[in-house]
Structure formats: structure tokens, C-alpha cells
PDB file of C-alpha atoms in Angstrom:
ATOM      1  CA  UNK A   1      14.646  19.875  -4.012  1.00 53.00           C
ATOM      2  CA  UNK A   2      14.521  16.554  -2.094  1.00 64.00           C
ATOM      3  CA  UNK A   3      10.850  18.425  -0.435  1.00 65.00           C
ATOM      4  CA  UNK A   4       8.452  20.596  -0.378  1.00 65.00           C
ATOM      5  CA  UNK A   5       8.625  23.254   2.114  1.00 67.00           C
ATOM      6  CA  UNK A   6       5.672  23.880   4.246  1.00 63.00           C
ATOM      7  CA  UNK A   7       4.987  27.315   3.644  1.00 65.00           C
ATOM      8  CA  UNK A   8       3.981  25.610  -0.373  1.00 67.00           C
ATOM      9  CA  UNK A   9       1.029  24.157   0.540  1.00 63.00           C
ATOM     10  CA  UNK A  10      -2.033  24.480   2.782  1.00 62.00           C
ATOM     11  CA  UNK A  11      -2.477  20.875   3.723  1.00 61.00           C
ATOM     12  CA  UNK A  12      -0.366  20.555   6.800  1.00 63.00           C
ATOM     13  CA  UNK A  13      -0.824  16.673   8.276  1.00 68.00           C
ATOM     14  CA  UNK A  14       0.134  16.253  11.708  1.00 85.00           C
ATOM     15  CA  UNK A  15       0.615  12.624  11.357  1.00 91.00           C
ATOM     16  CA  UNK A  16       2.771  12.452  14.144  1.00 89.00           C
ATOM     17  CA  UNK A  17       1.485  14.490  16.952  1.00 91.00           C
ATOM     18  CA  UNK A  18      -1.547  12.096  15.574  1.00 94.00           C
ATOM     19  CA  UNK A  19      -0.467   8.625  15.345  1.00 96.00           C
ATOM     20  CA  UNK A  20       0.339   8.831  19.254  1.00 95.00           C
ATOM     21  CA  UNK A  21      -3.205   8.860  20.172  1.00 96.00           C
ATOM     22  CA  UNK A  22      -4.217   6.014  18.034  1.00 96.00           C
ATOM     23  CA  UNK A  23      -4.931   3.002  20.036  1.00 95.00           C
ATOM     24  CA  UNK A  24      -6.592   0.566  17.530  1.00 96.00           C
ATOM     25  CA  UNK A  25      -4.488  -2.226  15.399  1.00 97.00           C
ATOM     26  CA  UNK A  26      -2.602  -0.186  12.736  1.00 98.00           C
ATOM     27  CA  UNK A  27      -0.816  -2.060   9.442  1.00 98.00           C
ATOM     28  CA  UNK A  28       1.584   0.034   7.828  1.00 98.00           C
ATOM     29  CA  UNK A  29       2.145  -0.647   4.180  1.00 98.00           C
ATOM     30  CA  UNK A  30       4.727   1.316   2.420  1.00 97.00           C
ATOM     31  CA  UNK A  31       6.319   1.161  -1.045  1.00 97.00           C
ATOM     32  CA  UNK A  32       9.997   1.488  -0.866  1.00 97.00           C
ATOM     33  CA  UNK A  33      10.021   3.593  -4.067  1.00 96.00           C
ATOM     34  CA  UNK A  34       7.219   5.962  -3.047  1.00 94.00           C
ATOM     35  CA  UNK A  35       8.255   9.526  -4.184  1.00 90.00           C
ATOM     36  CA  UNK A  36       5.274  10.862  -2.025  1.00 89.00           C
ATOM     37  CA  UNK A  37       5.544   9.046   0.769  1.00 90.00           C
ATOM     38  CA  UNK A  38       9.371   7.986   1.365  1.00 90.00           C
ATOM     39  CA  UNK A  39       9.319   4.756   3.674  1.00 94.00           C
ATOM     40  CA  UNK A  40      11.191   6.409   5.889  1.00 94.00           C
ATOM     41  CA  UNK A  41       8.782   9.001   7.076  1.00 92.00           C
ATOM     42  CA  UNK A  42       5.934   5.601   7.050  1.00 94.00           C
ATOM     43  CA  UNK A  43       8.272   3.999   9.653  1.00 95.00           C
ATOM     44  CA  UNK A  44       8.741   6.792  12.090  1.00 95.00           C
ATOM     45  CA  UNK A  45       5.380   7.159  12.107  1.00 96.00           C
ATOM     46  CA  UNK A  46       4.909   3.293  12.692  1.00 97.00           C
ATOM     47  CA  UNK A  47       7.768   3.828  15.971  1.00 96.00           C
ATOM     48  CA  UNK A  48       5.854   6.893  17.005  1.00 96.00           C
ATOM     49  CA  UNK A  49       2.681   4.618  17.132  1.00 97.00           C
ATOM     50  CA  UNK A  50       1.813   3.686  20.877  1.00 96.00           C
ATOM     51  CA  UNK A  51      -1.133   1.190  19.034  1.00 96.00           C
ATOM     52  CA  UNK A  52      -0.510  -2.445  21.124  1.00 94.00           C
ATOM     53  CA  UNK A  53      -0.744  -3.784  17.901  1.00 96.00           C
ATOM     54  CA  UNK A  54       0.710  -2.922  14.984  1.00 97.00           C
ATOM     55  CA  UNK A  55       3.293  -4.002  12.212  1.00 98.00           C
ATOM     56  CA  UNK A  56       4.926  -2.197   9.431  1.00 98.00           C
ATOM     57  CA  UNK A  57       5.260  -3.957   6.091  1.00 98.00           C
ATOM     58  CA  UNK A  58       7.205  -2.482   3.042  1.00 98.00           C
ATOM     59  CA  UNK A  59       7.167  -3.515  -0.872  1.00 98.00           C
ATOM     60  CA  UNK A  60      10.962  -3.033  -2.078  1.00 96.00           C
ATOM     61  CA  UNK A  61       9.150  -2.637  -5.864  1.00 95.00           C
ATOM     62  CA  UNK A  62       6.036  -0.061  -4.609  1.00 96.00           C
ATOM     63  CA  UNK A  63       5.699   3.484  -5.968  1.00 96.00           C
ATOM     64  CA  UNK A  64       3.246   5.686  -4.580  1.00 94.00           C
ATOM     65  CA  UNK A  65       0.305   4.432  -6.574  1.00 95.00           C
ATOM     66  CA  UNK A  66       0.916   1.078  -7.502  1.00 95.00           C
ATOM     67  CA  UNK A  67       1.956  -0.444  -3.875  1.00 96.00           C
ATOM     68  CA  UNK A  68      -1.217  -2.216  -3.767  1.00 96.00           C
ATOM     69  CA  UNK A  69       0.434  -4.233  -7.014  1.00 96.00           C
ATOM     70  CA  UNK A  70       2.958  -5.634  -4.915  1.00 96.00           C
ATOM     71  CA  UNK A  71       3.372  -9.647  -4.683  1.00 95.00           C
ATOM     72  CA  UNK A  72       1.893 -10.697  -1.505  1.00 96.00           C
ATOM     73  CA  UNK A  73      -0.197  -6.933  -0.338  1.00 98.00           C
ATOM     74  CA  UNK A  74      -3.605  -8.442  -0.461  1.00 98.00           C
ATOM     75  CA  UNK A  75      -2.339 -11.581   1.524  1.00 98.00           C
ATOM     76  CA  UNK A  76      -0.299  -8.954   4.193  1.00 98.00           C
ATOM     77  CA  UNK A  77      -3.718  -7.364   4.713  1.00 98.00           C
ATOM     78  CA  UNK A  78      -5.780 -10.604   5.471  1.00 98.00           C
ATOM     79  CA  UNK A  79      -2.929 -12.412   7.831  1.00 97.00           C
ATOM     80  CA  UNK A  80      -3.439  -8.841   9.564  1.00 97.00           C
ATOM     81  CA  UNK A  81      -6.920  -8.454   9.687  1.00 96.00           C
ATOM     82  CA  UNK A  82      -6.664 -12.363  11.011  1.00 96.00           C
ATOM     83  CA  UNK A  83      -4.285 -11.516  13.498  1.00 94.00           C
ATOM     84  CA  UNK A  84      -6.227  -9.279  15.008  1.00 93.00           C
ATOM     85  CA  UNK A  85      -9.713 -10.997  14.867  1.00 91.00           C
ATOM     86  CA  UNK A  86      -8.221 -13.928  16.642  1.00 85.00           C
ATOM     87  CA  UNK A  87      -6.936 -11.427  19.166  1.00 73.00           C
ATOM     88  CA  UNK A  88     -10.097  -9.797  19.861  1.00 65.00           C
ATOM     89  CA  UNK A  89     -11.764 -13.074  19.632  1.00 61.00           C
ATOM     90  CA  UNK A  90      -9.381 -14.701  22.613  1.00 58.00           C
ATOM     91  CA  UNK A  91      -9.627 -11.495  24.118  1.00 57.00           C
ATOM     92  CA  UNK A  92     -13.662 -11.060  24.135  1.00 55.00           C
ATOM     93  CA  UNK A  93     -14.212 -14.570  25.489  1.00 56.00           C
ATOM     94  CA  UNK A  94     -12.394 -13.874  28.816  1.00 54.00           C
ATOM     95  CA  UNK A  95     -14.170 -11.007  29.576  1.00 53.00           C
TER      96      UNK A  95
END
């Protein structure tokens, strides 16, 4: 099987529908080798997101439980948070 049919599990997460309502900045981190949440699914979430500040980063060696060990993982989070905080400070000082 390439996937698990929805009738096989109780928890159905309607992520595509929900992501459209999130307006805060979103950083999508994905492992190319993720066996539970394929990077294509994460890319689709990124595309469907209506957030004005969003970024999608894929780690070529990342698996579901080990992506956080990938080179530059923490640096990417830091950069995104820094960009968001700098943007927030600029916006706040204008208002």
C-alpha cells in the first residue's frame, strides 16, 4: 500500500481546510525521506496557506523522527523567527 485508507484510522486531520484560516507566520519544515508525512503533502500545505509570511524548507536527509538532526535545521528556524520579529518590529513602529 502506498497509503493508509481513511477508514483504517479514527483521527482525520483536515489540514488543507484548516491551513487556509491561519494568518500568523508559518515555517514548513519537511524531510525528503519522511515516511509518514511526505514532503509533497507539506508542499501542498504551503501552497494552500494564506499566511502573508510563510516559508517551506525541505531537508534532503530528513526522516519523520530525525529531520531535526539535519544540517542547518536550527539555523533555519532561527532565521525565520528573526525575520518575523524584525518584520513585526518594523510594522509595530509604523503604527
